[in-house]
Amino acid sequence: MFTHAVTRALRKNKTLRYGVPMLLLVVGGSFGLREFSQIRYDAVKIKIDPELEKKLKMNQVSLESEYEVPRVLLLMAHTCNNFWRLALSRLEQHHQEVSGSYAPLIPVTVSKQ
């Protein structure tokens, strides 16, 4: 009987239906935000071990250092590619000298870079 009256009141009264949940959300959200923002300020107060702090300062990553790594790898790949092209051309020259005719060992397509 009591639950029937409460459900009927919730259906009819828009303040209880929409206003109370909204008010609970706003008040509960403010308490939640306070707790999460307090974590941020508490983290600043925590002292780090001096050795760990020294290691962290040594391993600082900058945009320039991150850019250098792919550039070096690209240069290495380009050098390796040139090496194998040169080796293949010398092998084909040797094959041509030995056989007397030009027949490529491996069909090679050279792309202009």
PDB file of C-alpha atoms in Angstrom, residues 21-65:
ATOM      1  CA  PRO A  21      17.809  13.016  -8.919  1.00  0.00           C
ATOM      2  CA  MET A  22      19.298  16.179 -10.435  1.00  0.00           C
ATOM      3  CA  LEU A  23      19.940  17.672  -7.007  1.00  0.00           C
ATOM      4  CA  LEU A  24      21.560  14.427  -5.838  1.00  0.00           C
ATOM      5  CA  LEU A  25      23.760  14.394  -8.936  1.00  0.00           C
ATOM      6  CA  VAL A  26      24.957  17.971  -8.387  1.00  0.00           C
ATOM      7  CA  VAL A  27      25.638  17.544  -4.667  1.00  0.00           C
ATOM      8  CA  GLY A  28      27.230  14.106  -5.106  1.00  0.00           C
ATOM      9  CA  GLY A  29      29.327  15.387  -8.001  1.00  0.00           C
ATOM     10  CA  SER A  30      30.713  18.238  -5.935  1.00  0.00           C
ATOM     11  CA  PHE A  31      31.818  15.798  -3.220  1.00  0.00           C
ATOM     12  CA  GLY A  32      33.379  13.515  -5.830  1.00  0.00           C
ATOM     13  CA  LEU A  33      35.245  16.389  -7.479  1.00  0.00           C
ATOM     14  CA  ARG A  34      36.546  17.535  -4.121  1.00  0.00           C
ATOM     15  CA  GLU A  35      38.006  14.097  -3.413  1.00  0.00           C
ATOM     16  CA  PHE A  36      39.628  13.767  -6.845  1.00  0.00           C
ATOM     17  CA  SER A  37      41.123  17.270  -6.749  1.00  0.00           C
ATOM     18  CA  GLN A  38      42.493  16.566  -3.262  1.00  0.00           C
ATOM     19  CA  ILE A  39      44.433  13.610  -4.703  1.00  0.00           C
ATOM     20  CA  ARG A  40      46.209  16.046  -7.013  1.00  0.00           C
ATOM     21  CA  TYR A  41      47.348  18.251  -4.150  1.00  0.00           C
ATOM     22  CA  ASP A  42      48.338  15.286  -2.003  1.00  0.00           C
ATOM     23  CA  ALA A  43      50.530  13.934  -4.809  1.00  0.00           C
ATOM     24  CA  VAL A  44      52.555  17.166  -4.814  1.00  0.00           C
ATOM     25  CA  LYS A  45      53.339  16.761  -1.110  1.00  0.00           C
ATOM     26  CA  ILE A  46      54.802  13.262  -1.536  1.00  0.00           C
ATOM     27  CA  LYS A  47      58.604  13.268  -1.453  1.00  0.00           C
ATOM     28  CA  ILE A  48      60.458  11.214  -4.055  1.00  0.00           C
ATOM     29  CA  ASP A  49      63.586   9.221  -3.250  1.00  0.00           C
ATOM     30  CA  PRO A  50      66.632  11.352  -4.241  1.00  0.00           C
ATOM     31  CA  GLU A  51      68.176   8.565  -6.346  1.00  0.00           C
ATOM     32  CA  LEU A  52      64.938   8.072  -8.251  1.00  0.00           C
ATOM     33  CA  GLU A  53      64.612  11.812  -8.757  1.00  0.00           C
ATOM     34  CA  LYS A  54      68.160  11.938 -10.175  1.00  0.00           C
ATOM     35  CA  LYS A  55      67.360   9.095 -12.597  1.00  0.00           C
ATOM     36  CA  LEU A  56      64.161  10.814 -13.709  1.00  0.00           C
ATOM     37  CA  LYS A  57      66.024  14.047 -14.404  1.00  0.00           C
ATOM     38  CA  MET A  58      68.646  12.193 -16.459  1.00  0.00           C
ATOM     39  CA  ASN A  59      66.038  10.456 -18.632  1.00  0.00           C
ATOM     40  CA  GLN A  60      64.164  13.537 -19.744  1.00  0.00           C
ATOM     41  CA  VAL A  61      62.626  13.088 -23.175  1.00  0.00           C
ATOM     42  CA  SER A  62      62.361  16.042 -25.492  1.00  0.00           C
ATOM     43  CA  LEU A  63      60.714  16.467 -28.843  1.00  0.00           C
ATOM     44  CA  GLU A  64      64.094  16.808 -30.503  1.00  0.00           C
ATOM     45  CA  SER A  65      65.411  13.568 -29.016  1.00  0.00           C
TER      46      SER A  65
END
